[in-house]
Amino acid sequence: MSPPLPVLAARRVVGPLLASVAGEAQLVADAATPGGQEPDQVSTSVLFLFALTYLAYAVLYLARKPVSVVKTTLELELKMSVAALGRIDSALLLAYTAGQLLLGRTVALFGRTLPLVLAFALSGASTAAFGLASSPGAMTAAWAASGFFAAPANPLMVILIGELFPASMRATAIGAWASSQQLGGVMANLIAAYVLGKSGWRAVFLVSGGLIAAFAPLLALALPLCSPATVAPAAPKSAARPAKASRNSAAKRSASPLSVRGSASVAASYSLVKMARYCLMFWLPFFLSKYCGLSAPAAAGVATAFDIGGALGNFAAGVMCDRLYGGRMLLASLHMCLATAAAFLGWAGLCIATAGRPPPLALHVL
């Protein structure tokens, strides 16, 4: 049975461009000189793939941010308690964690492309289902499903970006790509705030789900031709490894990730950073609305300052890592974490100093 006409048309239009992306991406991998030097630039086609995944992951934040924008509305219209709203957030994070823990097995069974495509299709459907729900239980289940299905997106896309770029600019590329999280937060806040003001809270999730799912067919067309397996440079055929080295490599691959030196402390540190980030991402608009007197759309707009600062920080961290830290990402992360802690302590101190008075809005924006 031949494919439908729209599919054939899409393949005819997009196929040559994506084939060019794959071909030129392979050139990036093969561009190393015999002396082992790496290229100092990448092709425009690789940058196209960078842009596609950047925008896709930014849009995926519409599966995380809308609940924070509509919390005040849900509290007023559905009489939901703060505890019930918190359970919805917790369900998302627990399901997201479970999805990432299962990711290794999932990729081993299905490869990288199918989990990424389904991540956008099913997360979009779950986000739209939240807008159709009316009870806290149904909302919690829909939001948990959205978190579970979205879990493969970040790690698989980061792997793809890391393999597309040479080591000399890899930290800068990943740092720039990571700013898609903050751009997505800004975009999700603004879209949710606009739709909430125009059409109500249910439309926020229906629009968000549709936008997320729209990227599934785009990634389905792009990723099979541009998979990291075709980009990563192959080992020279003449370089046969000794049997002992092969056994050691196999043992390392089969070992637990926590057995790698330093992985446990890095995981714990990253968990603490995420705890602070998600507290602000999920509750800052609610706080600004409840305690600063802003409307829900206005609070969502002001909360974008947090995401804008994060986007600038991601890009700056990547550049500094390559140019000032010699590519040592953990050392750069240490100093960024210390700076973040200092900012939190300063914010907390200023909030305490203004206790009993309406907190100045500019304080929270800064």
mmCIF file of C-alpha atoms in Angstrom:
data_model
loop_
_atom_site.group_PDB
_atom_site.id
_atom_site.type_symbol
_atom_site.label_atom_id
_atom_site.label_comp_id
_atom_site.label_asym_id
_atom_site.label_seq_id
_atom_site.Cartn_x
_atom_site.Cartn_y
_atom_site.Cartn_z
ATOM 1 C CA MET A 1 0.000 0.000 0.000
ATOM 2 C CA SER A 2 1.529 3.300 -1.105
ATOM 3 C CA PRO A 3 1.806 6.205 1.392
ATOM 4 C CA PRO A 4 -0.852 8.939 1.304
ATOM 5 C CA LEU A 5 -0.255 11.888 -1.028
ATOM 6 C CA PRO A 6 0.536 14.374 1.809
ATOM 7 C CA VAL A 7 3.282 12.051 3.084
ATOM 8 C CA LEU A 8 4.748 11.657 -0.412
ATOM 9 C CA ALA A 9 4.697 15.433 -0.886
ATOM 10 C CA ALA A 10 6.405 16.009 2.454
ATOM 11 C CA ARG A 11 9.106 13.478 1.612
ATOM 12 C CA ARG A 12 9.674 15.081 -1.789
ATOM 13 C CA VAL A 13 10.067 18.559 -0.302
ATOM 14 C CA VAL A 14 11.867 17.810 2.983
ATOM 15 C CA GLY A 15 13.775 14.686 1.973
ATOM 16 C CA PRO A 16 16.514 16.342 -0.109
ATOM 17 C CA LEU A 17 17.174 18.938 2.588
ATOM 18 C CA LEU A 18 17.454 16.317 5.312
ATOM 19 C CA ALA A 19 19.655 14.152 3.115
ATOM 20 C CA SER A 20 21.923 17.155 2.720
ATOM 21 C CA VAL A 21 21.957 17.552 6.498
ATOM 22 C CA ALA A 22 23.006 13.936 6.959
ATOM 23 C CA GLY A 23 25.643 14.087 4.256
ATOM 24 C CA GLU A 24 27.237 17.274 5.461
ATOM 25 C CA ALA A 25 27.085 16.133 9.063
ATOM 26 C CA GLN A 26 29.141 13.108 8.014
ATOM 27 C CA LEU A 27 31.657 15.476 6.473
ATOM 28 C CA VAL A 28 32.039 17.150 9.861
ATOM 29 C CA ALA A 29 32.939 13.808 11.410
ATOM 30 C CA ASP A 30 35.387 12.963 8.612
ATOM 31 C CA ALA A 31 37.004 16.396 8.489
ATOM 32 C CA ALA A 32 39.694 15.584 11.042
ATOM 33 C CA THR A 33 43.198 15.699 9.633
ATOM 34 C CA PRO A 34 45.515 12.671 9.772
ATOM 35 C CA GLY A 35 47.266 14.331 12.714
ATOM 36 C CA GLY A 36 44.087 14.060 14.755
ATOM 37 C CA GLN A 37 43.133 17.749 14.618
ATOM 38 C CA GLU A 38 39.438 18.586 14.607
ATOM 39 C CA PRO A 39 37.608 21.066 12.370
ATOM 40 C CA ASP A 40 37.119 24.520 13.839
ATOM 41 C CA GLN A 41 33.764 25.094 12.150
ATOM 42 C CA VAL A 42 30.623 23.189 11.259
ATOM 43 C CA SER A 43 28.466 23.197 8.172
ATOM 44 C CA THR A 44 25.257 25.135 7.800
ATOM 45 C CA SER A 45 23.357 21.847 7.555
ATOM 46 C CA VAL A 46 24.546 20.773 11.001
ATOM 47 C CA LEU A 47 23.452 24.174 12.274
ATOM 48 C CA PHE A 48 20.042 23.512 10.712
ATOM 49 C CA LEU A 49 19.749 20.311 12.736
ATOM 50 C CA PHE A 50 20.882 22.219 15.819
ATOM 51 C CA ALA A 51 18.127 24.779 15.218
ATOM 52 C CA LEU A 52 15.464 22.119 14.667
ATOM 53 C CA THR A 53 16.191 20.310 17.925
ATOM 54 C CA TYR A 54 16.589 23.641 19.745
ATOM 55 C CA LEU A 55 13.129 24.815 18.728
ATOM 56 C CA ALA A 56 11.588 21.389 19.340
ATOM 57 C CA TYR A 57 12.854 21.219 22.905
ATOM 58 C CA ALA A 58 11.822 24.811 23.569
ATOM 59 C CA VAL A 59 8.274 23.948 22.479
ATOM 60 C CA LEU A 60 8.313 20.904 24.774
ATOM 61 C CA TYR A 61 8.275 23.302 27.735
ATOM 62 C CA LEU A 62 4.605 23.820 26.933
ATOM 63 C CA ALA A 63 4.220 20.420 28.618
ATOM 64 C CA ARG A 64 5.661 21.793 31.888
ATOM 65 C CA LYS A 65 4.964 25.481 32.348
ATOM 66 C CA PRO A 66 1.213 25.970 31.751
ATOM 67 C CA VAL A 67 0.135 24.560 35.127
ATOM 68 C CA SER A 68 2.269 27.175 36.900
ATOM 69 C CA VAL A 69 0.524 29.910 34.892
ATOM 70 C CA VAL A 70 -3.033 28.707 35.601
ATOM 71 C CA LYS A 71 -2.590 27.713 39.265
ATOM 72 C CA THR A 72 -4.415 30.790 40.561
ATOM 73 C CA THR A 73 -7.233 30.247 38.059
ATOM 74 C CA LEU A 74 -7.598 26.581 39.022
ATOM 75 C CA GLU A 75 -7.684 27.555 42.687
ATOM 76 C CA LEU A 76 -10.491 30.052 42.073
ATOM 77 C CA GLU A 77 -12.594 28.267 39.442
ATOM 78 C CA LEU A 78 -12.247 24.621 40.546
ATOM 79 C CA LYS A 79 -11.665 25.336 44.260
ATOM 80 C CA MET A 80 -8.461 23.307 44.189
ATOM 81 C CA SER A 81 -6.248 23.500 47.261
ATOM 82 C CA VAL A 82 -2.567 24.364 47.188
ATOM 83 C CA ALA A 83 -1.848 20.775 48.269
ATOM 84 C CA ALA A 84 -3.762 19.402 45.267
ATOM 85 C CA LEU A 85 -1.875 21.720 42.939
ATOM 86 C CA GLY A 86 1.382 20.551 44.483
ATOM 87 C CA ARG A 87 0.443 16.910 43.896
ATOM 88 C CA ILE A 88 -0.007 17.633 40.198
ATOM 89 C CA ASP A 89 3.543 19.010 40.027
ATOM 90 C CA SER A 90 4.923 16.080 42.021
ATOM 91 C CA ALA A 91 3.210 13.574 39.716
ATOM 92 C CA LEU A 92 4.890 15.182 36.701
ATOM 93 C CA LEU A 93 8.353 15.028 38.278
ATOM 94 C CA LEU A 94 7.992 11.462 39.584
ATOM 95 C CA ALA A 95 6.799 10.204 36.205
ATOM 96 C CA TYR A 96 9.564 12.144 34.447
ATOM 97 C CA THR A 97 12.125 10.495 36.733
ATOM 98 C CA ALA A 98 10.714 7.047 36.014
ATOM 99 C CA GLY A 99 10.854 7.713 32.283
ATOM 100 C CA GLN A 100 14.513 8.699 32.451
ATOM 101 C CA LEU A 101 15.435 5.695 34.569
ATOM 102 C CA LEU A 102 13.875 3.443 31.925
ATOM 103 C CA LEU A 103 15.485 5.314 29.042
ATOM 104 C CA GLY A 104 18.539 3.068 28.726
ATOM 105 C CA ARG A 105 16.400 -0.027 28.285
ATOM 106 C CA THR A 106 14.046 1.837 25.945
ATOM 107 C CA VAL A 107 16.869 2.953 23.642
ATOM 108 C CA ALA A 108 18.363 -0.537 23.685
ATOM 109 C CA LEU A 109 15.047 -1.927 22.426
ATOM 110 C CA PHE A 110 13.871 0.790 20.020
ATOM 111 C CA GLY A 111 16.867 2.993 19.205
ATOM 112 C CA ARG A 112 16.884 6.778 19.539
ATOM 113 C CA THR A 113 14.452 7.925 16.876
ATOM 114 C CA LEU A 114 11.218 6.237 17.945
ATOM 115 C CA PRO A 115 11.412 7.326 21.620
ATOM 116 C CA LEU A 116 12.009 10.946 20.556
ATOM 117 C CA VAL A 117 9.145 11.008 18.082
ATOM 118 C CA LEU A 118 6.762 9.380 20.546
ATOM 119 C CA ALA A 119 7.941 11.768 23.271
ATOM 120 C CA PHE A 120 6.465 14.701 21.354
ATOM 121 C CA ALA A 121 3.374 12.930 20.046
ATOM 122 C CA LEU A 122 2.291 11.396 23.365
ATOM 123 C CA SER A 123 3.368 14.286 25.564
ATOM 124 C CA GLY A 124 1.335 16.620 23.353
ATOM 125 C CA ALA A 125 -1.698 14.330 23.609
ATOM 126 C CA SER A 126 -1.362 14.129 27.410
ATOM 127 C CA THR A 127 -1.049 17.901 27.705
ATOM 128 C CA ALA A 128 -4.230 18.358 25.684
ATOM 129 C CA ALA A 129 -5.956 15.734 27.858
ATOM 130 C CA PHE A 130 -5.207 17.878 30.917
ATOM 131 C CA GLY A 131 -7.306 20.638 29.373
ATOM 132 C CA LEU A 132 -10.243 18.252 29.029
ATOM 133 C CA ALA A 133 -10.071 16.995 32.627
ATOM 134 C CA SER A 134 -12.206 18.391 35.425
ATOM 135 C CA SER A 135 -11.174 16.490 38.548
ATOM 136 C CA PRO A 136 -7.845 16.731 40.412
ATOM 137 C CA GLY A 137 -7.282 12.997 39.929
ATOM 138 C CA ALA A 138 -7.713 13.130 36.158
ATOM 139 C CA MET A 139 -5.483 16.212 35.952
ATOM 140 C CA THR A 140 -2.799 14.503 37.996
ATOM 141 C CA ALA A 141 -2.900 11.405 35.781
ATOM 142 C CA ALA A 142 -2.723 13.452 32.565
ATOM 143 C CA TRP A 143 0.173 15.566 33.837
ATOM 144 C CA ALA A 144 2.050 12.477 35.030
ATOM 145 C CA ALA A 145 1.634 10.905 31.587
ATOM 146 C CA SER A 146 2.965 14.084 29.992
ATOM 147 C CA GLY A 147 6.059 13.980 32.193
ATOM 148 C CA PHE A 148 6.692 10.286 31.541
ATOM 149 C CA PHE A 149 6.445 10.592 27.766
ATOM 150 C CA ALA A 150 8.605 13.747 27.640
ATOM 151 C CA ALA A 151 11.481 12.139 29.581
ATOM 152 C CA PRO A 152 13.560 10.889 26.607
ATOM 153 C CA ALA A 153 13.778 14.272 24.888
ATOM 154 C CA ASN A 154 16.527 16.042 26.828
ATOM 155 C CA PRO A 155 19.139 13.273 27.195
ATOM 156 C CA LEU A 156 18.769 12.003 23.635
ATOM 157 C CA MET A 157 18.942 15.469 22.113
ATOM 158 C CA VAL A 158 21.978 16.402 24.210
ATOM 159 C CA ILE A 159 23.731 13.235 22.992
ATOM 160 C CA LEU A 160 22.881 14.183 19.413
ATOM 161 C CA ILE A 161 24.265 17.709 19.789
ATOM 162 C CA GLY A 162 27.397 16.445 21.520
ATOM 163 C CA GLU A 163 28.129 14.053 18.652
ATOM 164 C CA LEU A 164 27.458 16.627 15.935
ATOM 165 C CA PHE A 165 30.089 19.097 17.134
ATOM 166 C CA PRO A 166 33.863 18.624 17.530
ATOM 167 C CA ALA A 167 35.308 18.525 21.034
ATOM 168 C CA SER A 168 36.912 21.950 20.650
ATOM 169 C CA MET A 169 33.485 23.627 20.580
ATOM 170 C CA ARG A 170 31.301 20.964 22.180
ATOM 171 C CA ALA A 171 30.777 22.737 25.522
ATOM 172 C CA THR A 172 29.855 25.985 23.758
ATOM 173 C CA ALA A 173 27.399 24.136 21.492
ATOM 174 C CA ILE A 174 25.766 22.252 24.368
ATOM 175 C CA GLY A 175 25.641 25.413 26.496
ATOM 176 C CA ALA A 176 23.990 27.338 23.665
ATOM 177 C CA TRP A 177 21.561 24.474 23.006
ATOM 178 C CA ALA A 178 20.703 24.213 26.706
ATOM 179 C CA SER A 179 19.367 27.766 26.580
ATOM 180 C CA SER A 180 16.394 26.221 24.742
ATOM 181 C CA GLN A 181 15.107 25.350 28.208
ATOM 182 C CA GLN A 182 14.922 28.987 29.211
ATOM 183 C CA LEU A 183 13.675 30.150 25.819
ATOM 184 C CA GLY A 184 11.009 27.464 26.090
ATOM 185 C CA GLY A 185 10.109 28.719 29.554
ATOM 186 C CA VAL A 186 9.743 32.286 28.276
ATOM 187 C CA MET A 187 7.717 31.169 25.259
ATOM 188 C CA ALA A 188 5.509 28.851 27.319
ATOM 189 C CA ASN A 189 4.821 31.585 29.866
ATOM 190 C CA LEU A 190 3.880 34.126 27.214
ATOM 191 C CA ILE A 191 1.740 31.727 25.155
ATOM 192 C CA ALA A 192 -0.051 30.404 28.237
ATOM 193 C CA ALA A 193 -0.625 33.913 29.576
ATOM 194 C CA TYR A 194 -2.021 35.136 26.251
ATOM 195 C CA VAL A 195 -4.325 32.151 25.716
ATOM 196 C CA LEU A 196 -5.459 32.260 29.350
ATOM 197 C CA GLY A 197 -6.476 35.901 29.007
ATOM 198 C CA LYS A 198 -8.286 35.291 25.716
ATOM 199 C CA SER A 199 -9.870 31.853 25.972
ATOM 200 C CA GLY A 200 -9.558 30.456 29.501
ATOM 201 C CA TRP A 201 -7.406 27.814 31.135
ATOM 202 C CA ARG A 202 -8.637 24.796 29.164
ATOM 203 C CA ALA A 203 -7.575 26.371 25.871
ATOM 204 C CA VAL A 204 -4.070 26.844 27.294
ATOM 205 C CA PHE A 205 -3.533 23.067 27.381
ATOM 206 C CA LEU A 206 -5.284 22.327 24.097
ATOM 207 C CA VAL A 207 -3.111 24.857 22.254
ATOM 208 C CA SER A 208 0.036 23.690 24.052
ATOM 209 C CA GLY A 209 -0.635 20.035 23.271
ATOM 210 C CA GLY A 210 -1.210 20.767 19.607
ATOM 211 C CA LEU A 211 2.042 22.719 19.277
ATOM 212 C CA ILE A 212 4.059 19.958 20.968
ATOM 213 C CA ALA A 213 2.552 17.166 18.854
ATOM 214 C CA ALA A 214 3.229 19.139 15.661
ATOM 215 C CA PHE A 215 6.959 18.479 16.077
ATOM 216 C CA ALA A 216 6.531 14.690 16.057
ATOM 217 C CA PRO A 217 6.257 14.363 12.241
ATOM 218 C CA LEU A 218 9.107 16.846 11.729
ATOM 219 C CA LEU A 219 11.412 14.811 13.938
ATOM 220 C CA ALA A 220 10.208 11.576 12.329
ATOM 221 C CA LEU A 221 11.375 12.914 8.967
ATOM 222 C CA ALA A 222 14.653 14.377 10.232
ATOM 223 C CA LEU A 223 16.038 11.932 12.758
ATOM 224 C CA PRO A 224 16.291 8.714 10.698
ATOM 225 C CA LEU A 225 18.548 10.508 8.212
ATOM 226 C CA CYS A 226 20.511 12.415 10.848
ATOM 227 C CA SER A 227 20.913 9.900 13.634
ATOM 228 C CA PRO A 228 24.063 10.199 15.746
ATOM 229 C CA ALA A 229 25.125 6.777 14.532
ATOM 230 C CA THR A 230 25.747 8.252 11.077
ATOM 231 C CA VAL A 231 27.549 11.278 12.484
ATOM 232 C CA ALA A 232 29.938 9.812 15.031
ATOM 233 C CA PRO A 233 33.340 9.095 13.471
ATOM 234 C CA ALA A 234 34.058 5.411 13.075
ATOM 235 C CA ALA A 235 37.179 3.865 14.515
ATOM 236 C CA PRO A 236 39.993 3.283 11.977
ATOM 237 C CA LYS A 237 39.810 -0.221 10.519
ATOM 238 C CA SER A 238 43.523 -0.747 11.047
ATOM 239 C CA ALA A 239 43.337 0.003 14.773
ATOM 240 C CA ALA A 240 42.459 -3.383 16.201
ATOM 241 C CA ARG A 241 42.131 -3.266 19.976
ATOM 242 C CA PRO A 242 43.703 -5.944 22.124
ATOM 243 C CA ALA A 243 41.349 -8.526 23.556
ATOM 244 C CA LYS A 244 42.046 -7.367 27.106
ATOM 245 C CA ALA A 245 41.098 -3.770 26.252
ATOM 246 C CA SER A 246 37.883 -5.024 24.663
ATOM 247 C CA ARG A 247 37.003 -6.978 27.797
ATOM 248 C CA ASN A 248 37.703 -3.932 29.985
ATOM 249 C CA SER A 249 35.474 -1.766 27.797
ATOM 250 C CA ALA A 250 32.672 -4.308 27.956
ATOM 251 C CA ALA A 251 32.977 -4.461 31.735
ATOM 252 C CA LYS A 252 32.764 -0.681 31.982
ATOM 253 C CA ARG A 253 29.669 -0.588 29.795
ATOM 254 C CA SER A 254 27.937 -3.211 31.943
ATOM 255 C CA ALA A 255 28.826 -1.533 35.251
ATOM 256 C CA SER A 256 26.348 0.600 37.144
ATOM 257 C CA PRO A 257 26.538 4.325 36.300
ATOM 258 C CA LEU A 258 26.941 5.054 40.028
ATOM 259 C CA SER A 259 30.159 3.018 40.036
ATOM 260 C CA VAL A 260 31.826 5.718 37.925
ATOM 261 C CA ARG A 261 33.948 7.887 40.162
ATOM 262 C CA GLY A 262 32.230 11.167 41.012
ATOM 263 C CA SER A 263 28.888 10.275 39.400
ATOM 264 C CA ALA A 264 27.027 10.010 42.721
ATOM 265 C CA SER A 265 28.155 13.438 43.928
ATOM 266 C CA VAL A 266 27.384 15.026 40.547
ATOM 267 C CA ALA A 267 23.906 13.438 40.581
ATOM 268 C CA ALA A 268 23.248 14.723 44.120
ATOM 269 C CA SER A 269 24.455 18.224 43.221
ATOM 270 C CA TYR A 270 22.337 18.320 40.078
ATOM 271 C CA SER A 271 19.310 17.168 42.075
ATOM 272 C CA LEU A 272 19.703 20.128 44.423
ATOM 273 C CA VAL A 273 20.036 22.532 41.498
ATOM 274 C CA LYS A 274 16.901 21.057 39.919
ATOM 275 C CA MET A 275 15.019 21.348 43.214
ATOM 276 C CA ALA A 276 15.659 25.092 43.299
ATOM 277 C CA ARG A 277 14.906 25.495 39.589
ATOM 278 C CA TYR A 278 11.603 23.623 39.646
ATOM 279 C CA CYS A 279 10.428 25.404 42.778
ATOM 280 C CA LEU A 280 10.715 28.673 40.902
ATOM 281 C CA MET A 281 9.515 27.313 37.565
ATOM 282 C CA PHE A 282 6.347 25.789 39.048
ATOM 283 C CA TRP A 283 5.478 28.306 41.751
ATOM 284 C CA LEU A 284 6.903 31.736 40.875
ATOM 285 C CA PRO A 285 3.841 32.911 38.864
ATOM 286 C CA PHE A 286 1.554 31.716 41.684
ATOM 287 C CA PHE A 287 3.689 33.579 44.246
ATOM 288 C CA LEU A 288 3.672 36.800 42.206
ATOM 289 C CA SER A 289 -0.091 36.564 41.753
ATOM 290 C CA LYS A 290 -0.898 35.628 45.348
ATOM 291 C CA TYR A 291 1.495 37.863 47.252
ATOM 292 C CA CYS A 292 2.320 40.667 44.818
ATOM 293 C CA GLY A 293 -1.240 41.264 43.605
ATOM 294 C CA LEU A 294 -0.604 40.590 39.909
ATOM 295 C CA SER A 295 -3.151 38.989 37.627
ATOM 296 C CA ALA A 296 -2.329 35.467 36.424
ATOM 297 C CA PRO A 297 -1.294 36.606 32.894
ATOM 298 C CA ALA A 298 0.794 39.484 34.301
ATOM 299 C CA ALA A 299 2.513 37.207 36.829
ATOM 300 C CA ALA A 300 3.444 34.794 34.042
ATOM 301 C CA GLY A 301 4.952 37.657 32.072
ATOM 302 C CA VAL A 302 7.056 38.878 34.996
ATOM 303 C CA ALA A 303 8.244 35.315 35.728
ATOM 304 C CA THR A 304 9.956 35.223 32.333
ATOM 305 C CA ALA A 305 12.816 37.222 33.906
ATOM 306 C CA PHE A 306 13.943 33.986 35.571
ATOM 307 C CA ASP A 307 14.091 32.160 32.233
ATOM 308 C CA ILE A 308 15.815 35.029 30.425
ATOM 309 C CA GLY A 309 18.536 35.078 33.067
ATOM 310 C CA GLY A 310 18.901 31.324 32.752
ATOM 311 C CA ALA A 311 19.303 31.504 28.973
ATOM 312 C CA LEU A 312 22.089 34.064 29.288
ATOM 313 C CA GLY A 313 23.741 31.988 32.024
ATOM 314 C CA ASN A 314 23.664 28.793 29.950
ATOM 315 C CA PHE A 315 25.346 30.432 26.994
ATOM 316 C CA ALA A 316 27.915 32.206 29.168
ATOM 317 C CA ALA A 317 28.745 28.978 31.010
ATOM 318 C CA GLY A 318 29.387 27.115 27.758
ATOM 319 C CA VAL A 319 31.670 29.814 26.380
ATOM 320 C CA MET A 320 33.577 30.169 29.663
ATOM 321 C CA CYS A 321 33.981 26.400 29.916
ATOM 322 C CA ASP A 322 35.722 26.233 26.525
ATOM 323 C CA ARG A 323 37.757 29.434 26.823
ATOM 324 C CA LEU A 324 38.552 29.799 30.530
ATOM 325 C CA TYR A 325 38.280 26.285 31.993
ATOM 326 C CA GLY A 326 39.822 24.270 29.168
ATOM 327 C CA GLY A 327 36.646 22.245 28.666
ATOM 328 C CA ARG A 328 36.437 21.170 32.340
ATOM 329 C CA MET A 329 32.668 21.287 32.706
ATOM 330 C CA LEU A 330 32.518 20.205 36.346
ATOM 331 C CA LEU A 331 34.846 22.988 37.483
ATOM 332 C CA ALA A 332 32.759 25.565 35.636
ATOM 333 C CA SER A 333 29.595 24.059 37.141
ATOM 334 C CA LEU A 334 31.047 24.357 40.641
ATOM 335 C CA HIS A 335 31.525 28.108 40.308
ATOM 336 C CA MET A 336 28.103 28.566 38.687
ATOM 337 C CA CYS A 337 26.463 26.663 41.568
ATOM 338 C CA LEU A 338 28.229 28.877 44.111
ATOM 339 C CA ALA A 339 27.029 31.985 42.278
ATOM 340 C CA THR A 340 23.464 30.603 42.195
ATOM 341 C CA ALA A 341 23.547 29.916 45.929
ATOM 342 C CA ALA A 342 24.748 33.459 46.597
ATOM 343 C CA ALA A 343 21.885 34.859 44.491
ATOM 344 C CA PHE A 344 19.313 32.762 46.389
ATOM 345 C CA LEU A 345 20.671 33.882 49.740
ATOM 346 C CA GLY A 346 20.586 37.511 48.637
ATOM 347 C CA TRP A 347 16.983 37.172 47.449
ATOM 348 C CA ALA A 348 15.940 35.475 50.691
ATOM 349 C CA GLY A 349 17.664 38.179 52.764
ATOM 350 C CA LEU A 350 15.902 40.976 50.889
ATOM 351 C CA CYS A 351 12.536 39.220 51.247
ATOM 352 C CA ILE A 352 13.074 38.898 55.002
ATOM 353 C CA ALA A 353 14.082 42.553 55.212
ATOM 354 C CA THR A 354 10.760 43.601 53.621
ATOM 355 C CA ALA A 355 8.603 41.342 55.831
ATOM 356 C CA GLY A 356 5.362 42.989 56.879
ATOM 357 C CA ARG A 357 5.335 45.305 53.858
ATOM 358 C CA PRO A 358 4.283 44.645 50.256
ATOM 359 C CA PRO A 359 7.428 43.269 48.598
ATOM 360 C CA PRO A 360 8.673 45.493 45.774
ATOM 361 C CA LEU A 361 8.124 43.835 42.406
ATOM 362 C CA ALA A 362 11.501 44.987 41.111
ATOM 363 C CA LEU A 363 13.170 42.946 43.856
ATOM 364 C CA HIS A 364 11.707 39.709 42.512
ATOM 365 C CA VAL A 365 12.473 40.588 38.890
ATOM 366 C CA LEU A 366 16.127 41.174 39.737
#
